[in-house]
CSV table of N, CA and C in Angstrom, one decimal:
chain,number,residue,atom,x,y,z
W,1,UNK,N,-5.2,1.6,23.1
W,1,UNK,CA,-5.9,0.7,22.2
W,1,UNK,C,-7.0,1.5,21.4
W,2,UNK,N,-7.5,2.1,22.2
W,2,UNK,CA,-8.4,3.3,21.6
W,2,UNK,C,-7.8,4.1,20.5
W,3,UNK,N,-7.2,4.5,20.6
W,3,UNK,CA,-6.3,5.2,19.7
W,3,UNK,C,-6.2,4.5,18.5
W,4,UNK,N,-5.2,3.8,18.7
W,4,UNK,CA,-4.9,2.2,17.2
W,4,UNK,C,-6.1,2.6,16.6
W,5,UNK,N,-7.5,2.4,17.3
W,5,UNK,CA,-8.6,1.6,16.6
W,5,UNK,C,-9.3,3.0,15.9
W,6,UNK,N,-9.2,4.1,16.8
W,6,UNK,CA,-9.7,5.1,15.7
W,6,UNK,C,-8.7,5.4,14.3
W,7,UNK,N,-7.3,5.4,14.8
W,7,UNK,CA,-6.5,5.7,13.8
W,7,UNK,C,-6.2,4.9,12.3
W,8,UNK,N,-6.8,3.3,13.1
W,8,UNK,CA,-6.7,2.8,12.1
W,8,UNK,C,-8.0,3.0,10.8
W,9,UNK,N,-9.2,3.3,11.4
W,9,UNK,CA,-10.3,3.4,10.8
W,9,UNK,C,-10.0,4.6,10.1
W,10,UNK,N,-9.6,5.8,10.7
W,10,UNK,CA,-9.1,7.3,9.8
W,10,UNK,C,-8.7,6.4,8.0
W,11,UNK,N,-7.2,5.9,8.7
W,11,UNK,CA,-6.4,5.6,7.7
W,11,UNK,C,-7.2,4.6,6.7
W,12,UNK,N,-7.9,3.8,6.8
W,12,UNK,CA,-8.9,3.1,6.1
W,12,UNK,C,-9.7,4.1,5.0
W,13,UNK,N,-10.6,4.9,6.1
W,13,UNK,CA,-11.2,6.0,5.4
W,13,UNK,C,-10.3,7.3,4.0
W,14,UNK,N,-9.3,7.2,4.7
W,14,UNK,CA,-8.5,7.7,3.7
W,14,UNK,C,-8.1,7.0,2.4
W,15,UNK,N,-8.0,5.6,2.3
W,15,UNK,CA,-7.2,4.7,1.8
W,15,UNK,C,-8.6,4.8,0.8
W,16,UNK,N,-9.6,4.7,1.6
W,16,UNK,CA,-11.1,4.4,0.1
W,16,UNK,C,-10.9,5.4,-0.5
W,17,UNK,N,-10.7,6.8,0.1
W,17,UNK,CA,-10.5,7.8,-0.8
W,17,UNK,C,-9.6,7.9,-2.0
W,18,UNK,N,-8.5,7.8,-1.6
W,18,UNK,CA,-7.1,8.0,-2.4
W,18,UNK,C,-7.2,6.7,-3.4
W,19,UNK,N,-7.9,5.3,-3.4
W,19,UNK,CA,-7.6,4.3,-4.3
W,19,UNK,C,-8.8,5.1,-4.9
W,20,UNK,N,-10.2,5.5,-5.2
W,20,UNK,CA,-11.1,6.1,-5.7
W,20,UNK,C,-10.5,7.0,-6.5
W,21,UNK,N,-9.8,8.2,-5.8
W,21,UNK,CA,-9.5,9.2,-7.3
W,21,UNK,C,-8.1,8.4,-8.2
W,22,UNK,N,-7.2,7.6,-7.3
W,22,UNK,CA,-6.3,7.1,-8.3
W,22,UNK,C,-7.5,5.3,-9.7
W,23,UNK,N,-8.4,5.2,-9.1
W,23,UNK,CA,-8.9,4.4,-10.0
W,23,UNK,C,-9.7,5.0,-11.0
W,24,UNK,N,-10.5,6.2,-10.6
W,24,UNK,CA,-11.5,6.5,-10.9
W,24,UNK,C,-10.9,8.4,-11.5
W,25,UNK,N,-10.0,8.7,-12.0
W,25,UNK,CA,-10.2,10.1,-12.1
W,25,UNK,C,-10.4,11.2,-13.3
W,26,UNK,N,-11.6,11.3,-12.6
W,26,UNK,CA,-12.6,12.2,-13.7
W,26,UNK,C,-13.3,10.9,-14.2
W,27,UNK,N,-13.7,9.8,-13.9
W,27,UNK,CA,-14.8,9.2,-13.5
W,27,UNK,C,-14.5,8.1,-15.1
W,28,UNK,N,-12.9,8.1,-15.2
W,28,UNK,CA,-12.9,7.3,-16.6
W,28,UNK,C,-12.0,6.3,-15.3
W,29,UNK,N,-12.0,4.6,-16.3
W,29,UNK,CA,-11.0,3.9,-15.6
W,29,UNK,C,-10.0,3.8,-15.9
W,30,UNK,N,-8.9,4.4,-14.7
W,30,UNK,CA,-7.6,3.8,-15.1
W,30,UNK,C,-6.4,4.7,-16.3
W,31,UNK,N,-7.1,5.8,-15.9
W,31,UNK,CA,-6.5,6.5,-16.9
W,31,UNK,C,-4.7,7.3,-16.2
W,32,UNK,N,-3.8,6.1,-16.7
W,32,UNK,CA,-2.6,6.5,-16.1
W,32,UNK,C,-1.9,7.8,-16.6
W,33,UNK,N,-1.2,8.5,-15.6
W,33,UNK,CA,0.1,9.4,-15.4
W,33,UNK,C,0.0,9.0,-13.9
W,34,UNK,N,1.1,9.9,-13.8
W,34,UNK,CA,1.8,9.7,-12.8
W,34,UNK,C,1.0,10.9,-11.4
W,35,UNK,N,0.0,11.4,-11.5
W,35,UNK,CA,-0.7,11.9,-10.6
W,35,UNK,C,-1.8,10.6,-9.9
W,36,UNK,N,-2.3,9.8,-11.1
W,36,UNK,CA,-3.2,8.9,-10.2
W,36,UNK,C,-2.3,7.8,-9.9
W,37,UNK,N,-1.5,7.6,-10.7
W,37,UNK,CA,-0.5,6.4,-9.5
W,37,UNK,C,0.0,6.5,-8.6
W,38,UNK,N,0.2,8.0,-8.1
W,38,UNK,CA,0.7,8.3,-6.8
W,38,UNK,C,-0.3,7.7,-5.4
W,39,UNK,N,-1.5,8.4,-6.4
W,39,UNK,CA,-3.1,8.4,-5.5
W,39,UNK,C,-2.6,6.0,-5.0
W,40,UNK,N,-2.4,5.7,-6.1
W,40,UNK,CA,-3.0,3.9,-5.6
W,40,UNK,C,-1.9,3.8,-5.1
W,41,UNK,N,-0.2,4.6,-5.3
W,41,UNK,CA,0.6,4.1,-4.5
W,41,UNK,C,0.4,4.5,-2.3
W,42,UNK,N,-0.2,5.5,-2.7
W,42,UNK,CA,-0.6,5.8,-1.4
W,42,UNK,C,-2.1,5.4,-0.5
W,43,UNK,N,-3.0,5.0,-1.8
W,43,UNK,CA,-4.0,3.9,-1.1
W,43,UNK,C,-3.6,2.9,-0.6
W,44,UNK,N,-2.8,2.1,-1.3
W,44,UNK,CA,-2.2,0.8,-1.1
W,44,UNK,C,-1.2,1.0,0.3
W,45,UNK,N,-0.2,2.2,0.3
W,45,UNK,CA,0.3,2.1,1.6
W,45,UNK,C,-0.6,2.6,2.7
W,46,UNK,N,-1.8,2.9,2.5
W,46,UNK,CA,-2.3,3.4,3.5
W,46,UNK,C,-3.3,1.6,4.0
W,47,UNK,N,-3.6,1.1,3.1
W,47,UNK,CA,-4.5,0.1,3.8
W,47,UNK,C,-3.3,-1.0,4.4
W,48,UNK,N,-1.7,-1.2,4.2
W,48,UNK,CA,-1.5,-2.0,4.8
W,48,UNK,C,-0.7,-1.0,6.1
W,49,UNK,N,-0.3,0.1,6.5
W,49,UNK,CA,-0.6,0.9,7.6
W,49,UNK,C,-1.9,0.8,8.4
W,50,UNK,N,-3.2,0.8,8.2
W,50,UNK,CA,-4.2,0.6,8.7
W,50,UNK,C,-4.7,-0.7,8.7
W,51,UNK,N,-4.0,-1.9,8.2
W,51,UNK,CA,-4.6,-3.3,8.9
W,51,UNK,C,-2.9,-3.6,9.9
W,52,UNK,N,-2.0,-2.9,9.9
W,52,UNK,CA,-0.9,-3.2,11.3
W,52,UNK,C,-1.8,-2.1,12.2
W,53,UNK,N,-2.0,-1.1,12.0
W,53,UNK,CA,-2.7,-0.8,13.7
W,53,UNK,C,-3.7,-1.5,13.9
W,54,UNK,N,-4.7,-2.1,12.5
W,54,UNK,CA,-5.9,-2.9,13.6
W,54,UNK,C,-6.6,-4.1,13.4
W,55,UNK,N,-4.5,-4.9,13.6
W,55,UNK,CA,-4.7,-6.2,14.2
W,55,UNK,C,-5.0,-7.1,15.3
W,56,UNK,N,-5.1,-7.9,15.5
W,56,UNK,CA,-5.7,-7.8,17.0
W,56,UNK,C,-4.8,-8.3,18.1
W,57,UNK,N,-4.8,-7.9,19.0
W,57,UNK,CA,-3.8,-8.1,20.1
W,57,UNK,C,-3.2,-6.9,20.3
């Protein structure tokens, strides 16, 4: 259970990361290629990986 709950918080902490540089890179918004869409496609898989480890039960 311990585990889940740290792992899921890692994966959280990651997820702020990666939607940050894919929203934000080089501090303009939203400036698409295909390096920051990877970034929000991998934010996005990371926060719903990190709300199945820490749901409750």
């Amino acid at each position: 259970m311990l585990f889940r709950r740290i792992t899921g918080m890692l994966c959280l902490a990651m997820a702020m990361l990666s939607l940050a540089v894919g929203l934000f890179p080089g501090g303009e918004l939203m400036a698409f290629n295909p390096f920051t869409f990877g970034f929000l496609i991998l934010g996005l898989m990371l926060v719903v990986f990190a709300l199945v480890l820490l749901r409750p039960g």
